[in-house]
PDB file of C-alpha atoms in Angstrom:
ATOM      1  CA  UNK A 249      85.786 116.348  58.689  1.00  0.00           C
ATOM      2  CA  UNK A 250      86.896 116.961  62.264  1.00  0.00           C
ATOM      3  CA  UNK A 251      85.279 113.693  63.306  1.00  0.00           C
ATOM      4  CA  UNK A 252      87.320 111.798  60.722  1.00  0.00           C
ATOM      5  CA  UNK A 253      90.560 113.442  61.834  1.00  0.00           C
ATOM      6  CA  UNK A 254      89.864 112.648  65.491  1.00  0.00           C
ATOM      7  CA  UNK A 255      88.988 109.052  64.590  1.00  0.00           C
ATOM      8  CA  UNK A 256      92.267 108.669  62.703  1.00  0.00           C
ATOM      9  CA  UNK A 257      94.246 110.129  65.619  1.00  0.00           C
ATOM     10  CA  UNK A 258      92.501 107.832  68.119  1.00  0.00           C
ATOM     11  CA  UNK A 259      93.062 104.781  65.903  1.00  0.00           C
ATOM     12  CA  UNK A 260      96.749 105.622  65.519  1.00  0.00           C
ATOM     13  CA  UNK A 261      97.101 106.017  69.291  1.00  0.00           C
ATOM     14  CA  UNK A 262      95.420 102.659  69.875  1.00  0.00           C
ATOM     15  CA  UNK A 263      97.646 100.853  67.375  1.00  0.00           C
ATOM     16  CA  UNK A 264     100.825 102.395  68.808  1.00  0.00           C
ATOM     17  CA  UNK A 265      99.712 101.558  72.358  1.00  0.00           C
ATOM     18  CA  UNK A 266      99.103  97.938  71.377  1.00  0.00           C
ATOM     19  CA  UNK A 267     102.482  97.796  69.634  1.00  0.00           C
ATOM     20  CA  UNK A 268     104.145  98.962  72.864  1.00  0.00           C
ATOM     21  CA  UNK A 269     102.491  96.026  74.653  1.00  0.00           C
ATOM     22  CA  UNK A 270     103.818  93.744  71.911  1.00  0.00           C
ATOM     23  CA  UNK A 271     107.287  95.242  72.402  1.00  0.00           C
ATOM     24  CA  UNK A 272     107.038  94.454  76.112  1.00  0.00           C
ATOM     25  CA  UNK A 273     106.048  90.852  75.332  1.00  0.00           C
ATOM     26  CA  UNK A 274     108.928  90.384  72.890  1.00  0.00           C
ATOM     27  CA  UNK A 275     111.327  91.997  75.352  1.00  0.00           C
ATOM     28  CA  UNK A 276     110.146  89.721  78.153  1.00  0.00           C
ATOM     29  CA  UNK A 277     110.940  86.717  75.995  1.00  0.00           C
ATOM     30  CA  UNK A 278     114.162  87.856  74.346  1.00  0.00           C
ATOM     31  CA  UNK A 279     116.110  89.833  76.941  1.00  0.00           C
ATOM     32  CA  UNK A 280     118.802  87.985  78.875  1.00  0.00           C
ATOM     33  CA  UNK A 281     118.322  88.819  82.565  1.00  0.00           C
ATOM     34  CA  UNK A 282     115.974  90.285  85.147  1.00  0.00           C
ATOM     35  CA  UNK A 283     117.041  93.923  84.955  1.00  0.00           C
ATOM     36  CA  UNK A 284     116.746  94.173  81.173  1.00  0.00           C
ATOM     37  CA  UNK A 285     113.369  92.408  81.302  1.00  0.00           C
ATOM     38  CA  UNK A 286     112.340  95.041  83.833  1.00  0.00           C
ATOM     39  CA  UNK A 287     113.350  97.667  81.280  1.00  0.00           C
ATOM     40  CA  UNK A 288     111.131  96.043  78.651  1.00  0.00           C
ATOM     41  CA  UNK A 289     108.195  95.731  81.043  1.00  0.00           C
ATOM     42  CA  UNK A 290     108.006  99.465  81.739  1.00  0.00           C
ATOM     43  CA  UNK A 291     107.294 100.408  78.112  1.00  0.00           C
ATOM     44  CA  UNK A 292     103.495  99.872  78.148  1.00  0.00           C
ATOM     45  CA  UNK A 293     103.227 101.038  81.750  1.00  0.00           C
ATOM     46  CA  UNK A 294     103.668 104.721  80.993  1.00  0.00           C
ATOM     47  CA  UNK A 295     103.493 105.532  77.277  1.00  0.00           C
ATOM     48  CA  UNK A 296     101.266 102.614  76.276  1.00  0.00           C
ATOM     49  CA  UNK A 297      98.635 103.333  78.907  1.00  0.00           C
ATOM     50  CA  UNK A 298      98.829 107.061  78.117  1.00  0.00           C
ATOM     51  CA  UNK A 299      98.166 106.454  74.420  1.00  0.00           C
ATOM     52  CA  UNK A 300      95.242 104.107  75.092  1.00  0.00           C
ATOM     53  CA  UNK A 301      93.651 106.481  77.619  1.00  0.00           C
ATOM     54  CA  UNK A 302      94.166 109.419  75.254  1.00  0.00           C
ATOM     55  CA  UNK A 303      92.450 107.447  72.485  1.00  0.00           C
ATOM     56  CA  UNK A 304      89.559 106.815  74.863  1.00  0.00           C
ATOM     57  CA  UNK A 305      89.285 110.509  75.745  1.00  0.00           C
ATOM     58  CA  UNK A 306      89.397 111.532  72.078  1.00  0.00           C
ATOM     59  CA  UNK A 307      86.818 108.985  71.027  1.00  0.00           C
ATOM     60  CA  UNK A 308      84.387 109.888  73.818  1.00  0.00           C
ATOM     61  CA  UNK A 309      84.642 113.588  72.813  1.00  0.00           C
ATOM     62  CA  UNK A 310      83.990 114.792  76.340  1.00  0.00           C
ATOM     63  CA  UNK A 311      86.032 116.878  78.757  1.00  0.00           C
ATOM     64  CA  UNK A 312      84.153 115.431  81.737  1.00  0.00           C
ATOM     65  CA  UNK A 313      86.008 112.128  81.490  1.00  0.00           C
ATOM     66  CA  UNK A 314      89.480 113.705  81.282  1.00  0.00           C
ATOM     67  CA  UNK A 315      90.074 114.064  85.084  1.00  0.00           C
ATOM     68  CA  UNK A 316      89.547 110.364  85.766  1.00  0.00           C
ATOM     69  CA  UNK A 317      91.755 109.453  82.785  1.00  0.00           C
ATOM     70  CA  UNK A 318      94.472 111.735  84.182  1.00  0.00           C
ATOM     71  CA  UNK A 319      93.978 110.101  87.586  1.00  0.00           C
ATOM     72  CA  UNK A 320      94.345 106.596  86.140  1.00  0.00           C
ATOM     73  CA  UNK A 321      97.509 107.583  84.303  1.00  0.00           C
ATOM     74  CA  UNK A 322      98.921 109.522  87.248  1.00  0.00           C
ATOM     75  CA  UNK A 323      98.341 106.586  89.581  1.00  0.00           C
ATOM     76  CA  UNK A 324     100.231 104.347  87.170  1.00  0.00           C
ATOM     77  CA  UNK A 325     102.968 106.972  86.878  1.00  0.00           C
ATOM     78  CA  UNK A 326     103.336 107.114  90.686  1.00  0.00           C
ATOM     79  CA  UNK A 327     103.257 103.374  91.359  1.00  0.00           C
ATOM     80  CA  UNK A 328     105.343 102.074  88.435  1.00  0.00           C
ATOM     81  CA  UNK A 329     108.743 103.433  89.612  1.00  0.00           C
ATOM     82  CA  UNK A 330     108.191 102.197  93.174  1.00  0.00           C
ATOM     83  CA  UNK A 331     107.358  98.646  92.153  1.00  0.00           C
ATOM     84  CA  UNK A 332     110.153  98.585  89.554  1.00  0.00           C
ATOM     85  CA  UNK A 333     112.595  99.807  92.194  1.00  0.00           C
ATOM     86  CA  UNK A 334     111.469  97.125  94.656  1.00  0.00           C
ATOM     87  CA  UNK A 335     111.714  94.349  92.063  1.00  0.00           C
ATOM     88  CA  UNK A 336     115.119  95.551  90.866  1.00  0.00           C
ATOM     89  CA  UNK A 337     116.475  95.838  94.388  1.00  0.00           C
ATOM     90  CA  UNK A 338     115.210  92.375  95.340  1.00  0.00           C
ATOM     91  CA  UNK A 339     116.737  91.024  92.130  1.00  0.00           C
ATOM     92  CA  UNK A 340     120.092  92.590  92.957  1.00  0.00           C
ATOM     93  CA  UNK A 341     120.148  91.427  96.571  1.00  0.00           C
ATOM     94  CA  UNK A 342     119.129  87.892  95.684  1.00  0.00           C
ATOM     95  CA  UNK A 343     121.723  87.904  92.887  1.00  0.00           C
ATOM     96  CA  UNK A 344     119.422  87.356  89.948  1.00  0.00           C
ATOM     97  CA  UNK A 345     121.579  89.309  87.549  1.00  0.00           C
ATOM     98  CA  UNK A 346     124.319  88.906  85.001  1.00  0.00           C
ATOM     99  CA  UNK A 347     127.107  91.210  86.049  1.00  0.00           C
ATOM    100  CA  UNK A 348     128.723  91.242  82.608  1.00  0.00           C
ATOM    101  CA  UNK A 349     125.652  92.998  81.173  1.00  0.00           C
ATOM    102  CA  UNK A 350     126.050  95.928  83.579  1.00  0.00           C
ATOM    103  CA  UNK A 351     128.043  98.994  82.551  1.00  0.00           C
ATOM    104  CA  UNK A 352     128.002 100.814  85.903  1.00  0.00           C
ATOM    105  CA  UNK A 353     127.343  99.072  89.227  1.00  0.00           C
ATOM    106  CA  UNK A 354     127.099 101.715  91.933  1.00  0.00           C
ATOM    107  CA  UNK A 355     125.493  99.363  94.449  1.00  0.00           C
ATOM    108  CA  UNK A 356     128.439  96.933  94.469  1.00  0.00           C
ATOM    109  CA  UNK A 357     130.624  99.156  96.697  1.00  0.00           C
ATOM    110  CA  UNK A 358     127.770  99.684  99.189  1.00  0.00           C
ATOM    111  CA  UNK A 359     127.011  95.958  99.397  1.00  0.00           C
ATOM    112  CA  UNK A 360     130.723  95.125  99.758  1.00  0.00           C
ATOM    113  CA  UNK A 361     131.086  97.651 102.611  1.00  0.00           C
ATOM    114  CA  UNK A 362     128.013  96.239 104.370  1.00  0.00           C
ATOM    115  CA  UNK A 363     129.360  92.699 104.067  1.00  0.00           C
ATOM    116  CA  UNK A 364     132.766  93.789 105.393  1.00  0.00           C
ATOM    117  CA  UNK A 365     131.102  95.461 108.375  1.00  0.00           C
ATOM    118  CA  UNK A 366     129.029  92.375 109.071  1.00  0.00           C
ATOM    119  CA  UNK A 367     132.134  90.215 108.928  1.00  0.00           C
ATOM    120  CA  UNK A 368     133.988  92.530 111.340  1.00  0.00           C
ATOM    121  CA  UNK A 369     131.143  92.612 113.850  1.00  0.00           C
ATOM    122  CA  UNK A 370     130.045  89.002 113.736  1.00  0.00           C
ATOM    123  CA  UNK A 371     133.253  87.407 112.558  1.00  0.00           C
ATOM    124  CA  UNK A 372     131.785  85.043 110.027  1.00  0.00           C
ATOM    125  CA  UNK A 373     132.748  84.873 106.411  1.00  0.00           C
ATOM    126  CA  UNK A 374     129.960  84.182 103.975  1.00  0.00           C
ATOM    127  CA  UNK A 375     130.558  82.859 100.507  1.00  0.00           C
ATOM    128  CA  UNK A 376     127.754  83.808  98.198  1.00  0.00           C
ATOM    129  CA  UNK A 377     127.505  82.999  94.536  1.00  0.00           C
ATOM    130  CA  UNK A 378     125.589  84.671  91.756  1.00  0.00           C
ATOM    131  CA  UNK A 379     122.438  83.077  90.461  1.00  0.00           C
ATOM    132  CA  UNK A 380     122.829  82.929  86.706  1.00  0.00           C
ATOM    133  CA  UNK A 381     119.904  81.561  84.750  1.00  0.00           C
TER     134      UNK A 381
ATOM    135  CA  UNK B 184      87.623 101.475  62.971  1.00  0.00           C
ATOM    136  CA  UNK B 185      86.979  97.738  62.596  1.00  0.00           C
ATOM    137  CA  UNK B 186      90.413  97.302  61.020  1.00  0.00           C
ATOM    138  CA  UNK B 187      91.986  99.153  63.944  1.00  0.00           C
ATOM    139  CA  UNK B 188      90.134  96.859  66.348  1.00  0.00           C
ATOM    140  CA  UNK B 189      91.429  93.769  64.524  1.00  0.00           C
ATOM    141  CA  UNK B 190      95.020  95.060  64.515  1.00  0.00           C
ATOM    142  CA  UNK B 191      94.885  95.919  68.222  1.00  0.00           C
ATOM    143  CA  UNK B 192      93.273  92.601  69.130  1.00  0.00           C
ATOM    144  CA  UNK B 193      95.820  90.512  67.248  1.00  0.00           C
ATOM    145  CA  UNK B 194      98.730  92.562  68.630  1.00  0.00           C
ATOM    146  CA  UNK B 195      97.519  92.284  72.220  1.00  0.00           C
ATOM    147  CA  UNK B 196      96.873  88.553  71.791  1.00  0.00           C
ATOM    148  CA  UNK B 197     100.415  87.932  70.554  1.00  0.00           C
ATOM    149  CA  UNK B 198     101.792  90.078  73.388  1.00  0.00           C
ATOM    150  CA  UNK B 199      99.841  88.180  76.030  1.00  0.00           C
ATOM    151  CA  UNK B 200     100.944  84.826  74.561  1.00  0.00           C
ATOM    152  CA  UNK B 201     104.609  85.907  74.744  1.00  0.00           C
ATOM    153  CA  UNK B 202     104.104  87.109  78.308  1.00  0.00           C
ATOM    154  CA  UNK B 203     102.452  83.821  79.268  1.00  0.00           C
ATOM    155  CA  UNK B 204     105.466  81.947  77.875  1.00  0.00           C
ATOM    156  CA  UNK B 205     107.738  84.030  80.109  1.00  0.00           C
ATOM    157  CA  UNK B 206     105.341  83.481  83.021  1.00  0.00           C
ATOM    158  CA  UNK B 207     105.600  79.716  82.582  1.00  0.00           C
ATOM    159  CA  UNK B 208     109.346  79.645  81.862  1.00  0.00           C
ATOM    160  CA  UNK B 209     110.610  82.413  84.155  1.00  0.00           C
ATOM    161  CA  UNK B 210     113.554  81.054  86.148  1.00  0.00           C
ATOM    162  CA  UNK B 211     112.780  83.015  89.315  1.00  0.00           C
ATOM    163  CA  UNK B 212     109.710  84.406  91.029  1.00  0.00           C
ATOM    164  CA  UNK B 213     110.774  87.969  90.183  1.00  0.00           C
ATOM    165  CA  UNK B 214     110.534  87.275  86.452  1.00  0.00           C
ATOM    166  CA  UNK B 215     107.062  85.895  87.048  1.00  0.00           C
ATOM    167  CA  UNK B 216     106.136  89.051  88.960  1.00  0.00           C
ATOM    168  CA  UNK B 217     107.207  91.226  86.036  1.00  0.00           C
ATOM    169  CA  UNK B 218     105.368  88.980  83.591  1.00  0.00           C
ATOM    170  CA  UNK B 219     102.195  89.208  85.702  1.00  0.00           C
ATOM    171  CA  UNK B 220     102.548  92.987  85.750  1.00  0.00           C
ATOM    172  CA  UNK B 221     102.812  93.118  81.949  1.00  0.00           C
ATOM    173  CA  UNK B 222      99.854  90.739  81.606  1.00  0.00           C
ATOM    174  CA  UNK B 223      97.776  92.990  83.852  1.00  0.00           C
ATOM    175  CA  UNK B 224      98.747  95.987  81.721  1.00  0.00           C
ATOM    176  CA  UNK B 225      97.749  94.134  78.553  1.00  0.00           C
ATOM    177  CA  UNK B 226      94.383  93.341  80.121  1.00  0.00           C
ATOM    178  CA  UNK B 227      93.796  96.961  81.130  1.00  0.00           C
ATOM    179  CA  UNK B 228      94.857  98.018  77.632  1.00  0.00           C
ATOM    180  CA  UNK B 229      92.263  95.642  76.201  1.00  0.00           C
ATOM    181  CA  UNK B 230      89.658  97.149  78.544  1.00  0.00           C
ATOM    182  CA  UNK B 231      90.608 100.644  77.291  1.00  0.00           C
ATOM    183  CA  UNK B 232      90.258  99.521  73.657  1.00  0.00           C
ATOM    184  CA  UNK B 233      86.875  97.949  74.370  1.00  0.00           C
ATOM    185  CA  UNK B 234      85.692 101.182  75.992  1.00  0.00           C
ATOM    186  CA  UNK B 235      86.998 103.198  73.055  1.00  0.00           C
ATOM    187  CA  UNK B 236      85.218 100.998  70.527  1.00  0.00           C
ATOM    188  CA  UNK B 237      81.846 100.884  72.308  1.00  0.00           C
ATOM    189  CA  UNK B 238      82.106 104.491  73.574  1.00  0.00           C
ATOM    190  CA  UNK B 239      81.382 103.991  77.262  1.00  0.00           C
ATOM    191  CA  UNK B 240      83.332 104.395  80.519  1.00  0.00           C
ATOM    192  CA  UNK B 241      82.115 101.362  82.477  1.00  0.00           C
ATOM    193  CA  UNK B 242      85.525  99.664  82.690  1.00  0.00           C
ATOM    194  CA  UNK B 243      87.525 102.696  83.806  1.00  0.00           C
ATOM    195  CA  UNK B 244      87.294 101.632  87.455  1.00  0.00           C
ATOM    196  CA  UNK B 245      88.796  98.259  86.519  1.00  0.00           C
ATOM    197  CA  UNK B 246      91.751  99.982  84.842  1.00  0.00           C
ATOM    198  CA  UNK B 247      92.379 101.920  88.072  1.00  0.00           C
ATOM    199  CA  UNK B 248      92.001  98.756  90.156  1.00  0.00           C
ATOM    200  CA  UNK B 249      94.366  96.774  87.908  1.00  0.00           C
ATOM    201  CA  UNK B 250      97.010  99.459  88.404  1.00  0.00           C
ATOM    202  CA  UNK B 251      96.654  99.343  92.203  1.00  0.00           C
ATOM    203  CA  UNK B 252      96.549  95.534  92.402  1.00  0.00           C
ATOM    204  CA  UNK B 253      99.670  95.245  90.243  1.00  0.00           C
ATOM    205  CA  UNK B 254     101.515  97.724  92.454  1.00  0.00           C
ATOM    206  CA  UNK B 255     100.576  96.012  95.732  1.00  0.00           C
ATOM    207  CA  UNK B 256     101.310  92.553  94.323  1.00  0.00           C
ATOM    208  CA  UNK B 257     104.763  93.247  92.927  1.00  0.00           C
ATOM    209  CA  UNK B 258     105.877  95.260  95.973  1.00  0.00           C
ATOM    210  CA  UNK B 259     104.708  92.536  98.377  1.00  0.00           C
ATOM    211  CA  UNK B 260     106.355  89.692  96.482  1.00  0.00           C
ATOM    212  CA  UNK B 261     109.656  91.524  96.032  1.00  0.00           C
ATOM    213  CA  UNK B 262     109.625  92.498  99.721  1.00  0.00           C
ATOM    214  CA  UNK B 263     109.477  88.877 100.836  1.00  0.00           C
ATOM    215  CA  UNK B 264     111.672  87.210  98.209  1.00  0.00           C
ATOM    216  CA  UNK B 265     114.804  85.653  99.741  1.00  0.00           C
ATOM    217  CA  UNK B 266     118.169  84.379  98.587  1.00  0.00           C
ATOM    218  CA  UNK B 267     117.302  80.748  99.172  1.00  0.00           C
ATOM    219  CA  UNK B 268     120.309  79.242  97.406  1.00  0.00           C
ATOM    220  CA  UNK B 269     122.847  81.043  99.614  1.00  0.00           C
ATOM    221  CA  UNK B 270     120.896  80.892 102.871  1.00  0.00           C
TER     222      UNK B 270
END
């Protein structure tokens, strides 16, 4: 009885985790620009991996494997925001974004101030254009 | 559990096909980096499902390694990407 319930829970977790990967794939294909694709890509990184690792822990029925599962998930949880931040920042600075899709752009004032300072100190005016795919 | 395995396999296959399309099409290198990251996650998800089905933990080290390799790869590429069109 308990075995059946645990099997059903593990199977549900596995199906939902796979569906999150599918959602990431559809989002990668359908979303318009880099930042929204980044949003789609983070879905299986945290919840998807958690569900699949939880299904593994349930199906193995052992507490001994739980620490390494927690370590795998925690490592993903620590590294995912850093890499997403780096990719998003590089995308903003190399102008791979559609500004009309943004609601709030807090970085624009900082970048404008830095460009004004550069122009004052070096005296050259740079004309940069956005890179719209 | 066989039905669950079939559903997960088909879902992950469709997801990796969609990600490969984005990997081939992606207008910039950053899109390709994200697509590679998602592909790596799909592969580690498939490893997890295989472990769950056959009830062993042999691939757990590969899941950890995939996480670390994806992190190092995307951070390195986005560190060295440049604004070539406006240079």
